[in-house]
Amino acid sequence: MKKIFAILAFAAMTLTVSAQGLKTFDGKLFSCQYPANFEAQEQWMDESFNAKVEDGIELMDLSLGEYGKDMTPAELKQYSESAKYLIEKEFGEPTGWKCGPTTVKGKQFTFRSEGEEEVDDKKVPAVKYSFGILTPKKNMFLGSVKFKKSDEAKYKPLIDKIIASCKEK
């Protein structure tokens, strides 16, 4: 009887996730959810995951590493500022991307950036949500989700769900 309830609970959870527009990646070192219309890419390393839309700018990347050993909230904010610098500058030169303010909540940070991506020889306004999450094992998830600015209303509600789904094994 317990098995039936467990199966029903899993089925309900799967339907709920699908209805919210997310799929689940379950790797060796971690699991996470990602937008349902993205296709998971071949995983070359256990520490990273990528998913994208073919012939589009939509991309999610996530990695797990030892970046977060004993990091304080102030250090987490400083780390996010360094990440923002890398988005805005490539080898010290402006990239055209502009980052907004960092939000630090507990053991995670997020920030939004805007720029342009080239699609079929045209510049398309784009948005990227970047995040970092300290794990109980003192590691850190670093990730981002990028998409067309015109699709922000579609993807923005998924960002917090994606962040909450990142689980280290």
mmCIF file of C-alpha atoms in Angstrom:
data_model
loop_
_atom_site.group_PDB
_atom_site.id
_atom_site.type_symbol
_atom_site.label_atom_id
_atom_site.label_comp_id
_atom_site.label_asym_id
_atom_site.label_seq_id
_atom_site.Cartn_x
_atom_site.Cartn_y
_atom_site.Cartn_z
ATOM 1 C CA MET A 1 0.000 0.000 0.000
ATOM 2 C CA LYS A 2 2.855 2.381 0.821
ATOM 3 C CA LYS A 3 4.348 1.702 -2.627
ATOM 4 C CA ILE A 4 1.088 2.732 -4.299
ATOM 5 C CA PHE A 5 1.013 6.014 -2.372
ATOM 6 C CA ALA A 6 4.671 6.642 -3.237
ATOM 7 C CA ILE A 7 3.984 5.990 -6.927
ATOM 8 C CA LEU A 8 0.941 8.270 -6.883
ATOM 9 C CA ALA A 9 2.899 11.022 -5.117
ATOM 10 C CA PHE A 10 5.715 10.753 -7.666
ATOM 11 C CA ALA A 11 3.226 10.856 -10.558
ATOM 12 C CA ALA A 12 1.538 13.943 -9.095
ATOM 13 C CA MET A 13 4.916 15.617 -8.620
ATOM 14 C CA THR A 14 5.921 14.802 -12.207
ATOM 15 C CA LEU A 15 2.663 16.215 -13.565
ATOM 16 C CA THR A 16 3.069 19.357 -11.462
ATOM 17 C CA VAL A 17 6.625 19.888 -12.722
ATOM 18 C CA SER A 18 5.539 19.364 -16.345
ATOM 19 C CA ALA A 19 2.647 21.787 -15.908
ATOM 20 C CA GLN A 20 5.092 24.405 -14.626
ATOM 21 C CA GLY A 21 7.217 24.067 -17.764
ATOM 22 C CA LEU A 22 10.179 22.236 -16.221
ATOM 23 C CA LYS A 23 11.984 18.948 -16.783
ATOM 24 C CA THR A 24 14.373 17.248 -14.344
ATOM 25 C CA PHE A 25 18.044 16.444 -14.825
ATOM 26 C CA ASP A 26 19.343 13.760 -12.453
ATOM 27 C CA GLY A 27 23.124 13.444 -12.640
ATOM 28 C CA LYS A 28 25.796 11.679 -10.623
ATOM 29 C CA LEU A 29 26.616 14.657 -8.356
ATOM 30 C CA PHE A 30 23.433 16.745 -8.467
ATOM 31 C CA SER A 31 19.941 17.155 -9.812
ATOM 32 C CA CYS A 32 18.107 20.222 -11.075
ATOM 33 C CA GLN A 33 15.157 21.314 -13.123
ATOM 34 C CA TYR A 34 15.364 23.207 -16.397
ATOM 35 C CA PRO A 35 12.887 24.712 -18.881
ATOM 36 C CA ALA A 36 10.848 22.014 -20.626
ATOM 37 C CA ASN A 37 11.487 23.390 -24.117
ATOM 38 C CA PHE A 38 15.287 23.243 -23.632
ATOM 39 C CA GLU A 39 17.170 20.116 -24.709
ATOM 40 C CA ALA A 40 19.738 18.670 -22.306
ATOM 41 C CA GLN A 41 23.202 18.522 -23.851
ATOM 42 C CA GLU A 42 25.628 15.646 -23.524
ATOM 43 C CA GLN A 43 27.168 15.810 -20.068
ATOM 44 C CA TRP A 44 30.950 15.807 -20.465
ATOM 45 C CA MET A 45 31.714 16.208 -16.767
ATOM 46 C CA ASP A 46 29.783 15.137 -13.672
ATOM 47 C CA GLU A 47 30.157 18.691 -12.278
ATOM 48 C CA SER A 48 28.250 20.489 -15.035
ATOM 49 C CA PHE A 49 24.980 20.516 -16.950
ATOM 50 C CA ASN A 50 23.883 22.462 -20.030
ATOM 51 C CA ALA A 51 20.563 22.661 -21.839
ATOM 52 C CA LYS A 52 19.612 24.807 -24.801
ATOM 53 C CA VAL A 53 17.137 25.442 -27.567
ATOM 54 C CA GLU A 54 18.464 24.422 -30.973
ATOM 55 C CA ASP A 55 18.831 27.383 -33.328
ATOM 56 C CA GLY A 56 18.081 29.820 -30.515
ATOM 57 C CA ILE A 57 19.845 31.857 -27.850
ATOM 58 C CA GLU A 58 18.063 30.078 -24.989
ATOM 59 C CA LEU A 59 20.647 28.414 -22.763
ATOM 60 C CA MET A 60 20.905 27.131 -19.206
ATOM 61 C CA ASP A 61 24.244 26.231 -17.680
ATOM 62 C CA LEU A 62 24.929 24.926 -14.202
ATOM 63 C CA SER A 63 28.088 23.743 -12.484
ATOM 64 C CA LEU A 64 28.923 22.473 -9.023
ATOM 65 C CA GLY A 65 32.324 23.150 -7.530
ATOM 66 C CA GLU A 66 34.322 23.882 -4.416
ATOM 67 C CA TYR A 67 34.015 27.658 -4.851
ATOM 68 C CA GLY A 68 31.952 28.120 -1.678
ATOM 69 C CA LYS A 69 34.138 26.758 1.095
ATOM 70 C CA ASP A 70 33.157 28.651 4.271
ATOM 71 C CA MET A 71 31.917 31.705 2.325
ATOM 72 C CA THR A 72 30.136 34.396 4.343
ATOM 73 C CA PRO A 73 27.157 36.387 2.949
ATOM 74 C CA ALA A 74 29.480 39.375 2.379
ATOM 75 C CA GLU A 75 31.928 37.166 0.470
ATOM 76 C CA LEU A 76 29.017 35.727 -1.527
ATOM 77 C CA LYS A 77 27.995 39.250 -2.556
ATOM 78 C CA GLN A 78 31.598 40.055 -3.496
ATOM 79 C CA TYR A 79 31.753 36.845 -5.544
ATOM 80 C CA SER A 80 28.599 37.899 -7.417
ATOM 81 C CA GLU A 81 30.202 41.275 -8.193
ATOM 82 C CA SER A 82 33.147 39.441 -9.768
ATOM 83 C CA ALA A 83 30.738 37.329 -11.823
ATOM 84 C CA LYS A 84 28.987 40.489 -13.008
ATOM 85 C CA TYR A 85 32.308 42.004 -14.055
ATOM 86 C CA LEU A 86 33.037 38.932 -16.201
ATOM 87 C CA ILE A 87 29.667 39.275 -17.939
ATOM 88 C CA GLU A 88 30.178 42.990 -18.617
ATOM 89 C CA LYS A 89 33.846 42.776 -19.642
ATOM 90 C CA GLU A 90 35.785 40.313 -21.746
ATOM 91 C CA PHE A 91 39.532 40.772 -21.379
ATOM 92 C CA GLY A 92 38.737 44.207 -19.912
ATOM 93 C CA GLU A 93 36.672 45.290 -22.940
ATOM 94 C CA PRO A 94 32.911 46.023 -22.735
ATOM 95 C CA THR A 95 30.708 43.177 -23.944
ATOM 96 C CA GLY A 96 27.531 45.227 -24.316
ATOM 97 C CA TRP A 97 25.905 43.347 -21.435
ATOM 98 C CA LYS A 98 24.754 45.351 -18.394
ATOM 99 C CA CYS A 99 24.116 43.718 -15.027
ATOM 100 C CA GLY A 100 21.589 44.845 -12.462
ATOM 101 C CA PRO A 101 21.969 44.767 -8.680
ATOM 102 C CA THR A 102 22.700 41.549 -6.831
ATOM 103 C CA THR A 103 20.133 40.066 -4.484
ATOM 104 C CA VAL A 104 21.577 37.932 -1.674
ATOM 105 C CA LYS A 105 19.132 35.732 0.255
ATOM 106 C CA GLY A 106 20.709 33.474 2.823
ATOM 107 C CA LYS A 107 23.179 31.291 0.969
ATOM 108 C CA GLN A 108 22.332 32.316 -2.585
ATOM 109 C CA PHE A 109 22.709 35.266 -4.924
ATOM 110 C CA THR A 110 20.936 36.257 -8.122
ATOM 111 C CA PHE A 111 21.257 39.067 -10.615
ATOM 112 C CA ARG A 112 19.754 39.932 -13.970
ATOM 113 C CA SER A 113 21.658 41.190 -16.999
ATOM 114 C CA GLU A 114 20.634 42.501 -20.409
ATOM 115 C CA GLY A 115 22.494 42.436 -23.685
ATOM 116 C CA GLU A 116 22.204 41.317 -27.253
ATOM 117 C CA GLU A 117 22.784 37.995 -28.965
ATOM 118 C CA GLU A 118 23.154 37.374 -32.670
ATOM 119 C CA VAL A 119 20.502 35.241 -34.358
ATOM 120 C CA ASP A 120 20.506 34.859 -38.151
ATOM 121 C CA ASP A 121 22.825 37.875 -38.512
ATOM 122 C CA LYS A 122 20.467 40.045 -36.429
ATOM 123 C CA LYS A 123 21.000 41.409 -32.929
ATOM 124 C CA VAL A 124 18.269 40.173 -30.583
ATOM 125 C CA PRO A 125 17.725 41.734 -27.125
ATOM 126 C CA ALA A 126 18.479 39.081 -24.503
ATOM 127 C CA VAL A 127 18.216 38.587 -20.738
ATOM 128 C CA LYS A 128 20.328 36.393 -18.482
ATOM 129 C CA TYR A 129 19.553 35.475 -14.880
ATOM 130 C CA SER A 130 22.718 34.368 -13.069
ATOM 131 C CA PHE A 131 22.827 32.706 -9.670
ATOM 132 C CA GLY A 132 25.042 31.063 -7.086
ATOM 133 C CA ILE A 133 23.930 28.717 -4.312
ATOM 134 C CA LEU A 134 26.059 27.571 -1.375
ATOM 135 C CA THR A 135 25.356 23.934 -0.523
ATOM 136 C CA PRO A 136 25.298 22.216 2.879
ATOM 137 C CA LYS A 137 28.471 20.373 1.804
ATOM 138 C CA LYS A 138 30.160 23.789 1.410
ATOM 139 C CA ASN A 139 30.259 23.635 -2.367
ATOM 140 C CA MET A 140 28.588 26.094 -4.717
ATOM 141 C CA PHE A 141 26.261 25.865 -7.680
ATOM 142 C CA LEU A 142 26.919 28.533 -10.307
ATOM 143 C CA GLY A 143 24.417 28.875 -13.108
ATOM 144 C CA SER A 144 22.506 31.034 -15.503
ATOM 145 C CA VAL A 145 19.455 30.954 -17.737
ATOM 146 C CA LYS A 146 19.511 33.082 -20.902
ATOM 147 C CA PHE A 147 16.641 33.828 -23.300
ATOM 148 C CA LYS A 148 15.151 36.481 -25.577
ATOM 149 C CA LYS A 149 13.998 39.565 -23.710
ATOM 150 C CA SER A 150 10.595 39.207 -25.394
ATOM 151 C CA ASP A 151 10.214 35.834 -23.589
ATOM 152 C CA GLU A 152 10.976 37.167 -20.096
ATOM 153 C CA ALA A 153 7.369 36.842 -18.899
ATOM 154 C CA LYS A 154 7.529 33.150 -19.864
ATOM 155 C CA TYR A 155 10.862 32.316 -18.195
ATOM 156 C CA LYS A 156 11.119 34.672 -15.202
ATOM 157 C CA PRO A 157 8.587 32.675 -13.093
ATOM 158 C CA LEU A 158 10.749 29.566 -13.597
ATOM 159 C CA ILE A 159 13.998 31.068 -12.248
ATOM 160 C CA ASP A 160 13.180 30.673 -8.522
ATOM 161 C CA LYS A 161 11.913 27.125 -9.164
ATOM 162 C CA ILE A 162 15.116 26.229 -11.004
ATOM 163 C CA ILE A 163 17.247 27.644 -8.172
ATOM 164 C CA ALA A 164 15.204 25.801 -5.523
ATOM 165 C CA SER A 165 15.558 22.534 -7.477
ATOM 166 C CA CYS A 166 19.378 22.450 -7.397
ATOM 167 C CA LYS A 167 20.268 19.595 -5.060
ATOM 168 C CA GLU A 168 23.718 18.199 -4.382
ATOM 169 C CA LYS A 169 23.913 14.433 -3.815
#
